[in-house]
Every structure is written in structure tokens, then in C-alpha cells.
Amino acid sequence: EPEVTQTPSHQVTQMGQEVILRCVPISNHLYFYWYRQILGQKVEFLVSFYNNEISEKSEIFDDQFSVERPDGSNFTLKIRSTKLEDSAMYFCASSVADTAFFGQGTRLTVV
Amino acid sequence: DQQVKQNSPSLSVQEGRISILNCDYTNSMFDYFLWYKKYPAEGPTFLISISSIKDKNEDGRFTVFLNKSAKHLSLHIVPSQPGDSAVYFCAASPRSSSNYKLTFGKGTLLTVNP
């Protein structure tokens, strides 16, 4: 069964460093998303991406964040200068239309 | 601003009995609703969805009911099994939007006791 895959599963980084979280969406999907879940809180929308551009982003997705689809299969989230409060599980998702399928997540720990 | 609310943080039921998980929403633009199940250290797994043109959708042991006038939906699991123990998230989307962005509730931890 096709699935969304994310790497790495766990990333530890120092505050102020740049991190890139990687995702391979399901191959025939058209919409790509990043969500995050801070420990103990709900899953929050960060950004949606369609037709090679951002279609919507949340208030969380400030200038420190960027997304890219560098080739036909990968979808990346970059955090330019990480802060302690960026520590969370980051989930990539993809969809054909209205039902999103999620990856296993990357646990980002900023120290 | 909680547009999707799951007011019960946890629920405990006996194996074989019915589990009922509830969700309320405030945004009238939401017209597509989904339930996801999540185990620790894993991503949310899609369970079942319902469009606002329906009031019930069934898939095996899982049934979702939608009451649009009350802005309320519920997920029924019957019979409940120990493997159903997980966090269940309700999510909603304004389907008419172009990007199908999901707004999640805080989740309900379901524990099914053998």
C-alpha cells in the first residue's frame, strides 16, 4: 500500500541551526502539507502546497520556514534558524483531494 | 480559537462494548469531516470521513454520524477491541477551499480494556 515516508525519524539540532525535513508523498497525489504537533498539544496546520506553490500557510509558518519540491518526488520543509519552541513532531501529508494521508513524522528536538 | 473541539480528553470502555467519541465544530464553512487514529510515535492514520451532504457513513466497525444543525459529529466503534486503544482526532475541512487544509481537535485517548 502506498505511503508517505519521512526522513529522518528523529533530528536533534542546536538552536540557531538550519534543518531540512524530508518527505516523499504518495506518487499520484497533488496536494502536499506540513503539520506539526508540539508535545501534549493538537496537530496544527503549517502549510499546503499545490501546483508548485504554497496555497495556504498558517501564522506559525513565518519567514523562518520554507518548503520546496526540488524534484518529482521529494517535498521538504526547511527551518532556517531553529528556536527551542520549534521542537515538535513534524508530519508531512499528501492527498489527491480531501483526504490527507500522513507520514510517520520527524521528531525535531532543538537544544 | 478552537474551531474543532473534542471535549473528552480520554475515554475508557470494555472490550466488546461500544465506544462513542464526540466532536463539535464552530466554523460553518467546514463541510468535510474526518477521523484519524494515532498511536504514539506514529503519524495519524485515516479512519473514516463524512461529507456534509450525509448524516451517516459506515465502514465495518466504524460509523460516523453528523448533525449539521448542532455542528456535532461522533465516531462509534462497535464492538471495541483492545487494538483500538489510541488517540482519536477529529478533523474538519472547508471542502470548497482549494487546498483541503485540515483543522484538528485536541484528540481523545481511547482505552479499550480486555
PDB file of C-alpha atoms in Angstrom:
ATOM      1  CA  GLU A   1       0.000   0.000   0.000  1.00  0.00           C
ATOM      2  CA  PRO A   2       1.439   3.409  -0.930  1.00  0.00           C
ATOM      3  CA  GLU A   3       2.505   5.553   1.985  1.00  0.00           C
ATOM      4  CA  VAL A   4       4.060   8.876   2.829  1.00  0.00           C
ATOM      5  CA  THR A   5       7.629   8.472   4.034  1.00  0.00           C
ATOM      6  CA  GLN A   6       9.572  10.951   6.127  1.00  0.00           C
ATOM      7  CA  THR A   7      13.252  11.197   6.985  1.00  0.00           C
ATOM      8  CA  PRO A   8      14.868  11.412   9.402  1.00  0.00           C
ATOM      9  CA  SER A   9      12.667   9.935  12.101  1.00  0.00           C
ATOM     10  CA  HIS A  10      14.464  11.994  14.730  1.00  0.00           C
ATOM     11  CA  GLN A  11      16.575  15.118  14.326  1.00  0.00           C
ATOM     12  CA  VAL A  12      18.446  16.867  17.106  1.00  0.00           C
ATOM     13  CA  THR A  13      19.810  20.302  16.326  1.00  0.00           C
ATOM     14  CA  GLN A  14      21.303  23.237  18.128  1.00  0.00           C
ATOM     15  CA  MET A  15      19.343  26.452  18.434  1.00  0.00           C
ATOM     16  CA  GLY A  16      20.062  28.754  15.518  1.00  0.00           C
ATOM     17  CA  GLN A  17      20.955  25.938  13.129  1.00  0.00           C
ATOM     18  CA  GLU A  18      19.129  25.205   9.900  1.00  0.00           C
ATOM     19  CA  VAL A  19      17.273  21.940   9.497  1.00  0.00           C
ATOM     20  CA  ILE A  20      15.667  20.288   6.485  1.00  0.00           C
ATOM     21  CA  LEU A  21      12.931  17.730   6.989  1.00  0.00           C
ATOM     22  CA  ARG A  22      12.290  15.474   4.059  1.00  0.00           C
ATOM     23  CA  CYS A  23       9.168  13.784   2.781  1.00  0.00           C
ATOM     24  CA  VAL A  24       8.238  11.572  -0.128  1.00  0.00           C
ATOM     25  CA  PRO A  25       4.494  11.946  -0.720  1.00  0.00           C
ATOM     26  CA  ILE A  26       2.327   9.281  -2.322  1.00  0.00           C
ATOM     27  CA  SER A  27       3.185   9.338  -6.006  1.00  0.00           C
ATOM     28  CA  ASN A  28      -0.120  10.277  -7.635  1.00  0.00           C
ATOM     29  CA  HIS A  29      -1.068  12.855  -5.016  1.00  0.00           C
ATOM     30  CA  LEU A  30      -1.372  16.513  -5.918  1.00  0.00           C
ATOM     31  CA  TYR A  31      -1.584  18.336  -2.593  1.00  0.00           C
ATOM     32  CA  PHE A  32       1.189  18.355  -0.029  1.00  0.00           C
ATOM     33  CA  TYR A  33       1.137  19.556   3.549  1.00  0.00           C
ATOM     34  CA  TRP A  34       3.209  20.029   6.634  1.00  0.00           C
ATOM     35  CA  TYR A  35       1.647  19.831  10.069  1.00  0.00           C
ATOM     36  CA  ARG A  36       3.265  19.812  13.469  1.00  0.00           C
ATOM     37  CA  GLN A  37       2.366  18.610  16.937  1.00  0.00           C
ATOM     38  CA  ILE A  38       4.054  20.097  19.959  1.00  0.00           C
ATOM     39  CA  LEU A  39       4.146  17.601  22.830  1.00  0.00           C
ATOM     40  CA  GLY A  40       0.779  17.453  24.545  1.00  0.00           C
ATOM     41  CA  GLN A  41      -0.920  19.740  22.055  1.00  0.00           C
ATOM     42  CA  LYS A  42      -3.042  19.250  18.978  1.00  0.00           C
ATOM     43  CA  VAL A  43      -1.903  18.709  15.415  1.00  0.00           C
ATOM     44  CA  GLU A  44      -1.513  22.132  13.772  1.00  0.00           C
ATOM     45  CA  PHE A  45      -1.521  23.062  10.106  1.00  0.00           C
ATOM     46  CA  LEU A  46       1.627  24.755   8.835  1.00  0.00           C
ATOM     47  CA  VAL A  47       1.428  24.946   5.058  1.00  0.00           C
ATOM     48  CA  SER A  48      -0.203  23.485   1.976  1.00  0.00           C
ATOM     49  CA  PHE A  49       1.442  23.204  -1.419  1.00  0.00           C
ATOM     50  CA  TYR A  50      -0.154  22.634  -4.796  1.00  0.00           C
ATOM     51  CA  ASN A  51       0.986  23.081  -8.358  1.00  0.00           C
ATOM     52  CA  ASN A  52       4.493  24.002  -7.223  1.00  0.00           C
ATOM     53  CA  GLU A  53       3.467  26.827  -4.976  1.00  0.00           C
ATOM     54  CA  ILE A  54       2.209  27.494  -1.475  1.00  0.00           C
ATOM     55  CA  SER A  55      -1.588  27.606  -1.487  1.00  0.00           C
ATOM     56  CA  GLU A  56      -2.034  28.488   2.172  1.00  0.00           C
ATOM     57  CA  LYS A  57       0.122  28.940   5.251  1.00  0.00           C
ATOM     58  CA  SER A  58      -0.641  29.445   8.918  1.00  0.00           C
ATOM     59  CA  GLU A  59       0.616  32.135  11.271  1.00  0.00           C
ATOM     60  CA  ILE A  60       3.175  29.654  12.533  1.00  0.00           C
ATOM     61  CA  PHE A  61       4.760  29.461   9.080  1.00  0.00           C
ATOM     62  CA  ASP A  62       6.798  32.653   9.281  1.00  0.00           C
ATOM     63  CA  ASP A  63       9.872  33.744   7.329  1.00  0.00           C
ATOM     64  CA  GLN A  64      11.989  31.128   9.094  1.00  0.00           C
ATOM     65  CA  PHE A  65      10.097  28.376   7.301  1.00  0.00           C
ATOM     66  CA  SER A  66      10.158  27.425   3.656  1.00  0.00           C
ATOM     67  CA  VAL A  67       9.009  24.482   1.568  1.00  0.00           C
ATOM     68  CA  GLU A  68      10.290  23.107  -1.675  1.00  0.00           C
ATOM     69  CA  ARG A  69       9.564  20.344  -4.118  1.00  0.00           C
ATOM     70  CA  PRO A  70      13.041  20.048  -5.593  1.00  0.00           C
ATOM     71  CA  ASP A  71      12.219  17.143  -7.889  1.00  0.00           C
ATOM     72  CA  GLY A  72       9.262  14.993  -8.839  1.00  0.00           C
ATOM     73  CA  SER A  73       9.174  13.022  -5.614  1.00  0.00           C
ATOM     74  CA  ASN A  74      10.515  14.939  -2.611  1.00  0.00           C
ATOM     75  CA  PHE A  75       8.830  17.635  -0.541  1.00  0.00           C
ATOM     76  CA  THR A  76      10.961  19.412   2.042  1.00  0.00           C
ATOM     77  CA  LEU A  77      10.429  21.725   4.980  1.00  0.00           C
ATOM     78  CA  LYS A  78      13.334  23.984   5.894  1.00  0.00           C
ATOM     79  CA  ILE A  79      13.637  25.879   9.145  1.00  0.00           C
ATOM     80  CA  ARG A  80      16.340  28.467   8.698  1.00  0.00           C
ATOM     81  CA  SER A  81      17.273  29.308  12.279  1.00  0.00           C
ATOM     82  CA  THR A  82      15.718  26.921  14.744  1.00  0.00           C
ATOM     83  CA  LYS A  83      14.324  28.042  18.084  1.00  0.00           C
ATOM     84  CA  LEU A  84      13.645  25.972  21.183  1.00  0.00           C
ATOM     85  CA  GLU A  85       9.909  26.305  20.561  1.00  0.00           C
ATOM     86  CA  ASP A  86      10.285  24.625  17.169  1.00  0.00           C
ATOM     87  CA  SER A  87      10.732  21.311  18.999  1.00  0.00           C
ATOM     88  CA  ALA A  88       7.809  19.162  17.889  1.00  0.00           C
ATOM     89  CA  MET A  89       6.724  16.229  15.744  1.00  0.00           C
ATOM     90  CA  TYR A  90       6.508  17.366  12.143  1.00  0.00           C
ATOM     91  CA  PHE A  91       4.134  15.453   9.906  1.00  0.00           C
ATOM     92  CA  CYS A  92       4.102  15.530   6.164  1.00  0.00           C
ATOM     93  CA  ALA A  93       0.847  14.627   4.419  1.00  0.00           C
ATOM     94  CA  SER A  94      -0.393  14.330   0.881  1.00  0.00           C
ATOM     95  CA  SER A  95      -3.758  13.995  -0.801  1.00  0.00           C
ATOM     96  CA  VAL A  96      -5.449  13.635  -4.145  1.00  0.00           C
ATOM     97  CA  ALA A  97      -8.253  15.846  -2.863  1.00  0.00           C
ATOM     98  CA  ASP A  98      -9.869  15.971   0.524  1.00  0.00           C
ATOM     99  CA  THR A  99      -8.454  13.011   2.457  1.00  0.00           C
ATOM    100  CA  ALA A 100      -4.897  13.541   3.626  1.00  0.00           C
ATOM    101  CA  PHE A 101      -2.565  10.653   4.368  1.00  0.00           C
ATOM    102  CA  PHE A 102       0.188  11.269   6.865  1.00  0.00           C
ATOM    103  CA  GLY A 103       3.744  10.104   7.231  1.00  0.00           C
ATOM    104  CA  GLN A 104       5.211   8.710  10.410  1.00  0.00           C
ATOM    105  CA  GLY A 105       6.639  12.073  11.394  1.00  0.00           C
ATOM    106  CA  THR A 106      10.021  13.560  12.231  1.00  0.00           C
ATOM    107  CA  ARG A 107      10.678  14.360  15.855  1.00  0.00           C
ATOM    108  CA  LEU A 108      12.656  17.604  15.906  1.00  0.00           C
ATOM    109  CA  THR A 109      14.458  18.423  19.123  1.00  0.00           C
ATOM    110  CA  VAL A 110      16.127  21.826  19.374  1.00  0.00           C
ATOM    111  CA  VAL A 111      18.679  22.101  22.173  1.00  0.00           C
TER     112      VAL A 111
ATOM    113  CA  ASP B   1      -9.664  29.766  18.850  1.00  0.00           C
ATOM    114  CA  GLN B   2     -10.788  26.148  18.926  1.00  0.00           C
ATOM    115  CA  GLN B   3     -12.747  25.638  15.746  1.00  0.00           C
ATOM    116  CA  VAL B   4     -12.810  21.880  16.329  1.00  0.00           C
ATOM    117  CA  LYS B   5     -13.379  20.704  19.871  1.00  0.00           C
ATOM    118  CA  GLN B   6     -13.047  17.298  21.427  1.00  0.00           C
ATOM    119  CA  ASN B   7     -14.136  17.906  24.982  1.00  0.00           C
ATOM    120  CA  SER B   8     -13.299  14.485  26.367  1.00  0.00           C
ATOM    121  CA  PRO B   9      -9.542  14.035  26.690  1.00  0.00           C
ATOM    122  CA  SER B  10      -9.978  10.363  27.478  1.00  0.00           C
ATOM    123  CA  LEU B  11     -12.473   7.510  27.318  1.00  0.00           C
ATOM    124  CA  SER B  12     -12.274   4.009  28.734  1.00  0.00           C
ATOM    125  CA  VAL B  13     -14.522   1.144  27.575  1.00  0.00           C
ATOM    126  CA  GLN B  14     -14.685  -2.617  27.947  1.00  0.00           C
ATOM    127  CA  GLU B  15     -13.803  -4.869  25.045  1.00  0.00           C
ATOM    128  CA  GLY B  16     -16.889  -5.735  23.031  1.00  0.00           C
ATOM    129  CA  ARG B  17     -18.808  -2.641  24.066  1.00  0.00           C
ATOM    130  CA  ILE B  18     -19.462   0.470  22.016  1.00  0.00           C
ATOM    131  CA  SER B  19     -17.040   3.416  22.032  1.00  0.00           C
ATOM    132  CA  ILE B  20     -18.526   6.808  21.238  1.00  0.00           C
ATOM    133  CA  LEU B  21     -16.149   9.669  20.541  1.00  0.00           C
ATOM    134  CA  ASN B  22     -17.564  13.157  20.174  1.00  0.00           C
ATOM    135  CA  CYS B  23     -16.512  16.255  18.302  1.00  0.00           C
ATOM    136  CA  ASP B  24     -18.001  19.735  17.948  1.00  0.00           C
ATOM    137  CA  TYR B  25     -17.111  22.435  15.478  1.00  0.00           C
ATOM    138  CA  THR B  26     -17.842  26.140  15.231  1.00  0.00           C
ATOM    139  CA  ASN B  27     -16.841  27.100  11.694  1.00  0.00           C
ATOM    140  CA  SER B  28     -19.854  26.968   9.363  1.00  0.00           C
ATOM    141  CA  MET B  29     -17.522  26.737   6.371  1.00  0.00           C
ATOM    142  CA  PHE B  30     -16.474  23.212   7.356  1.00  0.00           C
ATOM    143  CA  ASP B  31     -18.203  20.706   5.141  1.00  0.00           C
ATOM    144  CA  TYR B  32     -15.975  17.660   5.239  1.00  0.00           C
ATOM    145  CA  PHE B  33     -15.045  15.810   8.389  1.00  0.00           C
ATOM    146  CA  LEU B  34     -12.525  13.086   9.085  1.00  0.00           C
ATOM    147  CA  TRP B  35     -11.471  10.872  11.946  1.00  0.00           C
ATOM    148  CA  TYR B  36      -7.865   9.865  12.396  1.00  0.00           C
ATOM    149  CA  LYS B  37      -6.357   7.349  14.787  1.00  0.00           C
ATOM    150  CA  LYS B  38      -2.897   7.892  16.185  1.00  0.00           C
ATOM    151  CA  TYR B  39      -0.553   5.610  18.072  1.00  0.00           C
ATOM    152  CA  PRO B  40       2.405   7.070  19.994  1.00  0.00           C
ATOM    153  CA  ALA B  41       5.379   7.984  17.794  1.00  0.00           C
ATOM    154  CA  GLU B  42       3.370   7.398  14.612  1.00  0.00           C
ATOM    155  CA  GLY B  43       1.552   9.662  12.210  1.00  0.00           C
ATOM    156  CA  PRO B  44      -2.245   9.993  12.160  1.00  0.00           C
ATOM    157  CA  THR B  45      -3.929   7.177  10.240  1.00  0.00           C
ATOM    158  CA  PHE B  46      -7.088   7.964   8.304  1.00  0.00           C
ATOM    159  CA  LEU B  47     -10.132   6.052   9.562  1.00  0.00           C
ATOM    160  CA  ILE B  48     -13.325   7.384   8.101  1.00  0.00           C
ATOM    161  CA  SER B  49     -14.800  10.575   6.720  1.00  0.00           C
ATOM    162  CA  ILE B  50     -18.162  12.169   6.059  1.00  0.00           C
ATOM    163  CA  SER B  51     -19.338  14.917   3.784  1.00  0.00           C
ATOM    164  CA  SER B  52     -21.875  17.475   4.955  1.00  0.00           C
ATOM    165  CA  ILE B  53     -24.396  16.165   2.436  1.00  0.00           C
ATOM    166  CA  LYS B  54     -24.677  12.990   4.526  1.00  0.00           C
ATOM    167  CA  ASP B  55     -25.600  12.350   8.126  1.00  0.00           C
ATOM    168  CA  LYS B  56     -24.062   8.897   8.471  1.00  0.00           C
ATOM    169  CA  ASN B  57     -21.186   6.932   6.994  1.00  0.00           C
ATOM    170  CA  GLU B  58     -20.321   3.388   7.944  1.00  0.00           C
ATOM    171  CA  ASP B  59     -17.194   1.309   7.364  1.00  0.00           C
ATOM    172  CA  GLY B  60     -17.071  -2.004   9.154  1.00  0.00           C
ATOM    173  CA  ARG B  61     -16.960  -1.432  12.904  1.00  0.00           C
ATOM    174  CA  PHE B  62     -16.696   2.341  12.456  1.00  0.00           C
ATOM    175  CA  THR B  63     -19.646   4.679  11.930  1.00  0.00           C
ATOM    176  CA  VAL B  64     -19.538   8.440  11.841  1.00  0.00           C
ATOM    177  CA  PHE B  65     -22.669  10.495  12.470  1.00  0.00           C
ATOM    178  CA  LEU B  66     -23.010  14.149  11.544  1.00  0.00           C
ATOM    179  CA  ASN B  67     -25.567  16.557  12.988  1.00  0.00           C
ATOM    180  CA  LYS B  68     -25.109  19.749  10.980  1.00  0.00           C
ATOM    181  CA  SER B  69     -27.641  21.808  12.892  1.00  0.00           C
ATOM    182  CA  ALA B  70     -25.835  21.061  16.147  1.00  0.00           C
ATOM    183  CA  LYS B  71     -22.401  21.248  14.499  1.00  0.00           C
ATOM    184  CA  HIS B  72     -21.625  17.914  16.097  1.00  0.00           C
ATOM    185  CA  LEU B  73     -20.193  14.641  14.914  1.00  0.00           C
ATOM    186  CA  SER B  74     -19.467  11.389  16.600  1.00  0.00           C
ATOM    187  CA  LEU B  75     -17.499   8.248  15.882  1.00  0.00           C
ATOM    188  CA  HIS B  76     -18.958   4.942  17.003  1.00  0.00           C
ATOM    189  CA  ILE B  77     -16.780   1.862  17.252  1.00  0.00           C
ATOM    190  CA  VAL B  78     -18.624  -1.377  17.811  1.00  0.00           C
ATOM    191  CA  PRO B  79     -17.531  -3.799  19.033  1.00  0.00           C
ATOM    192  CA  SER B  80     -14.494  -2.148  20.582  1.00  0.00           C
ATOM    193  CA  GLN B  81     -11.265  -4.127  20.581  1.00  0.00           C
ATOM    194  CA  PRO B  82      -8.070  -3.662  22.634  1.00  0.00           C
ATOM    195  CA  GLY B  83      -6.214  -2.806  19.403  1.00  0.00           C
ATOM    196  CA  ASP B  84      -8.469   0.226  19.050  1.00  0.00           C
ATOM    197  CA  SER B  85      -6.704   1.830  22.005  1.00  0.00           C
ATOM    198  CA  ALA B  86      -5.154   5.009  20.594  1.00  0.00           C
ATOM    199  CA  VAL B  87      -5.702   8.748  20.367  1.00  0.00           C
ATOM    200  CA  TYR B  88      -8.554   9.660  18.020  1.00  0.00           C
ATOM    201  CA  PHE B  89      -8.530  13.019  16.274  1.00  0.00           C
ATOM    202  CA  CYS B  90     -11.477  14.695  14.673  1.00  0.00           C
ATOM    203  CA  ALA B  91     -10.555  16.961  11.744  1.00  0.00           C
ATOM    204  CA  ALA B  92     -12.531  19.279   9.508  1.00  0.00           C
ATOM    205  CA  SER B  93     -12.011  20.927   6.173  1.00  0.00           C
ATOM    206  CA  PRO B  94     -13.766  23.574   4.104  1.00  0.00           C
ATOM    207  CA  ARG B  95     -14.030  21.388   1.028  1.00  0.00           C
ATOM    208  CA  SER B  96     -14.948  24.353  -1.067  1.00  0.00           C
ATOM    209  CA  SER B  97     -11.490  25.785  -0.452  1.00  0.00           C
ATOM    210  CA  SER B  98      -8.761  24.999  -2.902  1.00  0.00           C
ATOM    211  CA  ASN B  99      -6.312  23.318  -0.578  1.00  0.00           C
ATOM    212  CA  TYR B 100      -8.214  20.935   1.733  1.00  0.00           C
ATOM    213  CA  LYS B 101      -6.416  22.211   4.812  1.00  0.00           C
ATOM    214  CA  LEU B 102      -7.404  20.278   7.953  1.00  0.00           C
ATOM    215  CA  THR B 103      -8.197  21.739  11.347  1.00  0.00           C
ATOM    216  CA  PHE B 104      -7.779  19.195  14.131  1.00  0.00           C
ATOM    217  CA  GLY B 105      -9.304  18.771  17.543  1.00  0.00           C
ATOM    218  CA  LYS B 106      -7.087  18.039  20.528  1.00  0.00           C
ATOM    219  CA  GLY B 107      -7.823  14.338  20.442  1.00  0.00           C
ATOM    220  CA  THR B 108      -9.429  11.767  22.734  1.00  0.00           C
ATOM    221  CA  LEU B 109      -7.389   8.940  24.196  1.00  0.00           C
ATOM    222  CA  LEU B 110      -9.439   5.756  23.917  1.00  0.00           C
ATOM    223  CA  THR B 111      -8.515   2.826  26.125  1.00  0.00           C
ATOM    224  CA  VAL B 112     -10.261  -0.477  25.455  1.00  0.00           C
ATOM    225  CA  ASN B 113      -9.856  -2.848  28.369  1.00  0.00           C
ATOM    226  CA  PRO B 114      -9.784  -6.622  27.784  1.00  0.00           C
TER     227      PRO B 114
END
